[in-house]
Each structure stands twice: as structure tokens, then as C-alpha cells.
Amino acid sequence: MAIIDRNSILFEGPLTANTTGPAVALNALKLPGRMEPMPLRLSVTESFKTDEVQGITIGLEESDSASGPWTAVPGASVSVVHSAENPALTAGARPYHRFLPQGVRKSWLRLALGLTAVSGKSASQGRIFAALTREEDLPYEAALMAGR
């Protein structure tokens, strides 16, 4: 389990349309993306229905101030395809980078989420949680535990 500062939460809640998360300050870092790897957790906390959602696009935007203007972080955009044959957006999925991308250079960061719905449908379920964390948060497996 990771220790998460509430000021480092990039997004939390349902994703039913294109949206951006709150601005998160990185102003204690001179060049945020060039420092030691900073863990970034993005998890699907409630599955998206394959008959409603075709996929999502996840990206980061940066700025010199909390009010903008915002620009896309180079190399930070990821598109995730979601289908009945390949359900990539199920609960527990981690469909994004594990660390802050090296292209981050500015003092403020926010998450940009794009939702691609199935034609004629809208998303009725699906939740995302994203935050910068103090340490990498990967689940333990039996093979990693002493005595197992």
C-alpha cells in the first residue's frame, strides 16, 4: 500500500466524458521529469463496459501556473483500446506509465482523459484513480514474500 498525499491526486472518480483533473503542484522540483523516477499510479477502480466504451486516451499537461496555459507533456500520451476480445479497462488494470514521464519540465501538472464511447452510447460506469506517490505501488505476489 502506498502513502498518498491528497495534494498529489491527479484524478479520482467516474469517467463518463472527456475531462481534466485538478492542477497538482510540482514546484519543489527544478526539473520534475529529470529527477529520480517519481512513481505515478493510475488504476481503473471500476470496470468500463465494453458495449459502451471503445477506449480512453490518457495524457499529462503541464504549466508554469495552476491557471494555465496548459501544454501536453511530450511522450506522455497513451491510448488504451477496450473491447470484448481485449477488455483492457477492467477493475485493477494499470494502463499507464509507472513513473512520471521524463518530458515534464514545468511546475504544475494535470491529467487529461479522453473517452471514446461506442457510437450511440454513453458511459454509465467506469472509475479512474491517479496520483503521484511516494513509492512505487506494485502488489506483492506470493513468490516475493519470505517463507512462501
PDB file of C-alpha atoms in Angstrom:
ATOM      1  CA  MET A   1       0.000   0.000   0.000  1.00  0.00           C
ATOM      2  CA  ALA A   2       1.326   3.428  -0.937  1.00  0.00           C
ATOM      3  CA  ILE A   3       1.260   6.624   1.072  1.00  0.00           C
ATOM      4  CA  ILE A   4      -0.654   9.178  -0.985  1.00  0.00           C
ATOM      5  CA  ASP A   5      -0.758  12.896  -0.250  1.00  0.00           C
ATOM      6  CA  ARG A   6      -4.193  14.321  -1.103  1.00  0.00           C
ATOM      7  CA  ASN A   7      -2.429  17.221  -2.849  1.00  0.00           C
ATOM      8  CA  SER A   8      -0.893  14.754  -5.329  1.00  0.00           C
ATOM      9  CA  ILE A   9      -4.134  13.235  -6.627  1.00  0.00           C
ATOM     10  CA  LEU A  10      -4.415  13.828 -10.366  1.00  0.00           C
ATOM     11  CA  PHE A  11      -7.914  12.329 -10.798  1.00  0.00           C
ATOM     12  CA  GLU A  12     -10.407  10.347  -8.753  1.00  0.00           C
ATOM     13  CA  GLY A  13     -13.894   9.332  -9.759  1.00  0.00           C
ATOM     14  CA  PRO A  14     -16.141   8.327 -12.621  1.00  0.00           C
ATOM     15  CA  LEU A  15     -15.052   8.911 -16.204  1.00  0.00           C
ATOM     16  CA  THR A  16     -18.088   9.441 -18.424  1.00  0.00           C
ATOM     17  CA  ALA A  17     -16.744  12.124 -20.792  1.00  0.00           C
ATOM     18  CA  ASN A  18     -13.512  13.916 -21.742  1.00  0.00           C
ATOM     19  CA  THR A  19     -12.109  15.686 -18.702  1.00  0.00           C
ATOM     20  CA  THR A  20      -9.033  17.068 -16.979  1.00  0.00           C
ATOM     21  CA  GLY A  21      -8.052  16.561 -13.374  1.00  0.00           C
ATOM     22  CA  PRO A  22      -7.059  19.213 -10.848  1.00  0.00           C
ATOM     23  CA  ALA A  23      -3.734  21.027 -11.062  1.00  0.00           C
ATOM     24  CA  VAL A  24      -1.019  19.386  -8.938  1.00  0.00           C
ATOM     25  CA  ALA A  25       1.962  21.455  -7.815  1.00  0.00           C
ATOM     26  CA  LEU A  26       5.459  20.154  -8.510  1.00  0.00           C
ATOM     27  CA  ASN A  27       7.102  23.425  -7.528  1.00  0.00           C
ATOM     28  CA  ALA A  28       9.572  21.819  -5.106  1.00  0.00           C
ATOM     29  CA  LEU A  29      11.342  20.220  -8.077  1.00  0.00           C
ATOM     30  CA  LYS A  30      13.586  22.105 -10.503  1.00  0.00           C
ATOM     31  CA  LEU A  31      13.138  19.722 -13.489  1.00  0.00           C
ATOM     32  CA  PRO A  32      10.460  17.224 -12.368  1.00  0.00           C
ATOM     33  CA  GLY A  33      10.867  14.698 -15.201  1.00  0.00           C
ATOM     34  CA  ARG A  34      14.666  14.623 -14.902  1.00  0.00           C
ATOM     35  CA  MET A  35      14.832  13.891 -11.176  1.00  0.00           C
ATOM     36  CA  GLU A  36      14.878  10.381  -9.735  1.00  0.00           C
ATOM     37  CA  PRO A  37      11.903   8.384 -11.035  1.00  0.00           C
ATOM     38  CA  MET A  38       8.715   9.678  -9.410  1.00  0.00           C
ATOM     39  CA  PRO A  39       6.101   6.917  -9.037  1.00  0.00           C
ATOM     40  CA  LEU A  40       2.802   7.545 -10.752  1.00  0.00           C
ATOM     41  CA  ARG A  41      -0.206   5.345 -10.130  1.00  0.00           C
ATOM     42  CA  LEU A  42      -3.189   5.217 -12.456  1.00  0.00           C
ATOM     43  CA  SER A  43      -5.696   2.462 -11.755  1.00  0.00           C
ATOM     44  CA  VAL A  44      -9.115   1.501 -13.039  1.00  0.00           C
ATOM     45  CA  THR A  45     -11.180   1.214  -9.851  1.00  0.00           C
ATOM     46  CA  GLU A  46     -14.469   0.285 -11.548  1.00  0.00           C
ATOM     47  CA  SER A  47     -14.642  -1.588 -14.856  1.00  0.00           C
ATOM     48  CA  PHE A  48     -15.822   0.127 -18.027  1.00  0.00           C
ATOM     49  CA  LYS A  49     -18.468  -1.740 -20.041  1.00  0.00           C
ATOM     50  CA  THR A  50     -17.174  -3.000 -23.399  1.00  0.00           C
ATOM     51  CA  ASP A  51     -20.533  -2.327 -25.046  1.00  0.00           C
ATOM     52  CA  GLU A  52     -20.305   1.369 -24.041  1.00  0.00           C
ATOM     53  CA  VAL A  53     -16.613   2.321 -24.171  1.00  0.00           C
ATOM     54  CA  GLN A  54     -14.166   1.636 -27.025  1.00  0.00           C
ATOM     55  CA  GLY A  55     -11.168   3.110 -25.221  1.00  0.00           C
ATOM     56  CA  ILE A  56      -9.590   6.026 -23.440  1.00  0.00           C
ATOM     57  CA  THR A  57      -6.680   8.357 -24.102  1.00  0.00           C
ATOM     58  CA  ILE A  58      -4.566   9.308 -21.109  1.00  0.00           C
ATOM     59  CA  GLY A  59      -2.178  12.244 -21.165  1.00  0.00           C
ATOM     60  CA  LEU A  60      -0.445  14.754 -18.956  1.00  0.00           C
ATOM     61  CA  GLU A  61      -0.451  18.515 -19.367  1.00  0.00           C
ATOM     62  CA  GLU A  62       1.970  20.953 -17.747  1.00  0.00           C
ATOM     63  CA  SER A  63       2.032  24.653 -16.970  1.00  0.00           C
ATOM     64  CA  ASP A  64       4.037  27.324 -15.177  1.00  0.00           C
ATOM     65  CA  SER A  65       0.999  28.179 -13.023  1.00  0.00           C
ATOM     66  CA  ALA A  66      -2.156  26.494 -11.731  1.00  0.00           C
ATOM     67  CA  SER A  67      -4.312  28.638 -14.005  1.00  0.00           C
ATOM     68  CA  GLY A  68      -2.506  27.704 -17.230  1.00  0.00           C
ATOM     69  CA  PRO A  69      -1.980  27.920 -20.130  1.00  0.00           C
ATOM     70  CA  TRP A  70      -1.571  24.136 -20.385  1.00  0.00           C
ATOM     71  CA  THR A  71       0.517  22.200 -22.907  1.00  0.00           C
ATOM     72  CA  ALA A  72       0.803  18.454 -23.497  1.00  0.00           C
ATOM     73  CA  VAL A  73       3.829  16.716 -21.979  1.00  0.00           C
ATOM     74  CA  PRO A  74       5.899  15.153 -24.784  1.00  0.00           C
ATOM     75  CA  GLY A  75       5.731  11.344 -24.772  1.00  0.00           C
ATOM     76  CA  ALA A  76       3.064  11.181 -22.064  1.00  0.00           C
ATOM     77  CA  SER A  77       0.008  10.273 -24.158  1.00  0.00           C
ATOM     78  CA  VAL A  78      -1.250   6.676 -24.130  1.00  0.00           C
ATOM     79  CA  SER A  79      -4.292   5.286 -25.972  1.00  0.00           C
ATOM     80  CA  VAL A  80      -5.977   2.214 -24.497  1.00  0.00           C
ATOM     81  CA  VAL A  81      -8.292   0.111 -26.682  1.00  0.00           C
ATOM     82  CA  HIS A  82     -11.129  -1.615 -24.823  1.00  0.00           C
ATOM     83  CA  SER A  83     -13.189  -4.387 -26.438  1.00  0.00           C
ATOM     84  CA  ALA A  84     -14.974  -7.629 -25.605  1.00  0.00           C
ATOM     85  CA  GLU A  85     -11.999  -9.537 -27.073  1.00  0.00           C
ATOM     86  CA  ASN A  86      -9.463  -7.443 -25.152  1.00  0.00           C
ATOM     87  CA  PRO A  87     -11.069  -5.838 -22.082  1.00  0.00           C
ATOM     88  CA  ALA A  88      -8.202  -3.535 -21.047  1.00  0.00           C
ATOM     89  CA  LEU A  89     -10.250  -1.295 -18.728  1.00  0.00           C
ATOM     90  CA  THR A  90     -11.333  -3.754 -16.049  1.00  0.00           C
ATOM     91  CA  ALA A  91     -11.087  -3.134 -12.299  1.00  0.00           C
ATOM     92  CA  GLY A  92      -7.467  -3.314 -11.171  1.00  0.00           C
ATOM     93  CA  ALA A  93      -5.957  -2.513 -14.584  1.00  0.00           C
ATOM     94  CA  ARG A  94      -2.939  -0.178 -14.618  1.00  0.00           C
ATOM     95  CA  PRO A  95      -2.996   1.160 -18.212  1.00  0.00           C
ATOM     96  CA  TYR A  96      -0.469   3.996 -17.881  1.00  0.00           C
ATOM     97  CA  HIS A  97       3.180   4.820 -17.136  1.00  0.00           C
ATOM     98  CA  ARG A  98       4.533   3.692 -13.749  1.00  0.00           C
ATOM     99  CA  PHE A  99       6.697   6.808 -13.393  1.00  0.00           C
ATOM    100  CA  LEU A 100       6.394  10.489 -14.220  1.00  0.00           C
ATOM    101  CA  PRO A 101       7.494  10.862 -17.862  1.00  0.00           C
ATOM    102  CA  GLN A 102      10.895  12.485 -18.405  1.00  0.00           C
ATOM    103  CA  GLY A 103       9.358  15.170 -20.616  1.00  0.00           C
ATOM    104  CA  VAL A 104       7.828  17.005 -17.631  1.00  0.00           C
ATOM    105  CA  ARG A 105       9.600  20.356 -17.210  1.00  0.00           C
ATOM    106  CA  LYS A 106       7.126  22.742 -15.595  1.00  0.00           C
ATOM    107  CA  SER A 107       5.890  23.287 -12.043  1.00  0.00           C
ATOM    108  CA  TRP A 108       2.241  22.314 -12.464  1.00  0.00           C
ATOM    109  CA  LEU A 109       0.762  19.086 -13.800  1.00  0.00           C
ATOM    110  CA  ARG A 110      -2.711  17.779 -14.567  1.00  0.00           C
ATOM    111  CA  LEU A 111      -4.154  14.624 -16.106  1.00  0.00           C
ATOM    112  CA  ALA A 112      -6.132  14.819 -19.360  1.00  0.00           C
ATOM    113  CA  LEU A 113      -8.540  11.960 -20.058  1.00  0.00           C
ATOM    114  CA  GLY A 114     -10.335  11.365 -23.347  1.00  0.00           C
ATOM    115  CA  LEU A 115     -13.167   8.843 -23.538  1.00  0.00           C
ATOM    116  CA  THR A 116     -14.180   7.163 -26.801  1.00  0.00           C
ATOM    117  CA  ALA A 117     -17.715   5.839 -26.461  1.00  0.00           C
ATOM    118  CA  VAL A 118     -19.361   3.261 -28.707  1.00  0.00           C
ATOM    119  CA  SER A 119     -21.430   5.067 -31.360  1.00  0.00           C
ATOM    120  CA  GLY A 120     -24.844   5.993 -29.977  1.00  0.00           C
ATOM    121  CA  LYS A 121     -23.915   5.080 -26.380  1.00  0.00           C
ATOM    122  CA  SER A 122     -22.588   6.896 -23.354  1.00  0.00           C
ATOM    123  CA  ALA A 123     -20.519   5.550 -20.475  1.00  0.00           C
ATOM    124  CA  SER A 124     -22.621   4.614 -17.460  1.00  0.00           C
ATOM    125  CA  GLN A 125     -19.827   3.119 -15.380  1.00  0.00           C
ATOM    126  CA  GLY A 126     -16.072   3.190 -15.034  1.00  0.00           C
ATOM    127  CA  ARG A 127     -13.873   4.925 -12.486  1.00  0.00           C
ATOM    128  CA  ILE A 128     -10.219   6.014 -12.522  1.00  0.00           C
ATOM    129  CA  PHE A 129      -7.797   6.874  -9.727  1.00  0.00           C
ATOM    130  CA  ALA A 130      -4.488   8.606 -10.485  1.00  0.00           C
ATOM    131  CA  ALA A 131      -1.880  10.128  -8.172  1.00  0.00           C
ATOM    132  CA  LEU A 132       1.798  10.801  -7.737  1.00  0.00           C
ATOM    133  CA  THR A 133       3.024   8.552  -4.932  1.00  0.00           C
ATOM    134  CA  ARG A 134       5.999   8.441  -2.607  1.00  0.00           C
ATOM    135  CA  GLU A 135       6.990   4.935  -3.574  1.00  0.00           C
ATOM    136  CA  GLU A 136       6.168   2.528  -6.366  1.00  0.00           C
ATOM    137  CA  ASP A 137       2.959   0.696  -5.574  1.00  0.00           C
ATOM    138  CA  LEU A 138       3.020  -2.766  -7.079  1.00  0.00           C
ATOM    139  CA  PRO A 139       1.095  -5.568  -5.382  1.00  0.00           C
ATOM    140  CA  TYR A 140       3.099  -8.271  -3.630  1.00  0.00           C
ATOM    141  CA  GLU A 141       2.952 -11.750  -5.052  1.00  0.00           C
ATOM    142  CA  ALA A 142       3.475 -14.951  -3.096  1.00  0.00           C
ATOM    143  CA  ALA A 143       6.877 -15.532  -4.777  1.00  0.00           C
ATOM    144  CA  LEU A 144       8.124 -12.178  -3.393  1.00  0.00           C
ATOM    145  CA  MET A 145       7.219 -12.907   0.232  1.00  0.00           C
ATOM    146  CA  ALA A 146       9.665 -14.574   2.623  1.00  0.00           C
ATOM    147  CA  GLY A 147       8.763 -18.132   3.545  1.00  0.00           C
ATOM    148  CA  ARG A 148       6.474 -18.787   0.577  1.00  0.00           C
TER     149      ARG A 148
END
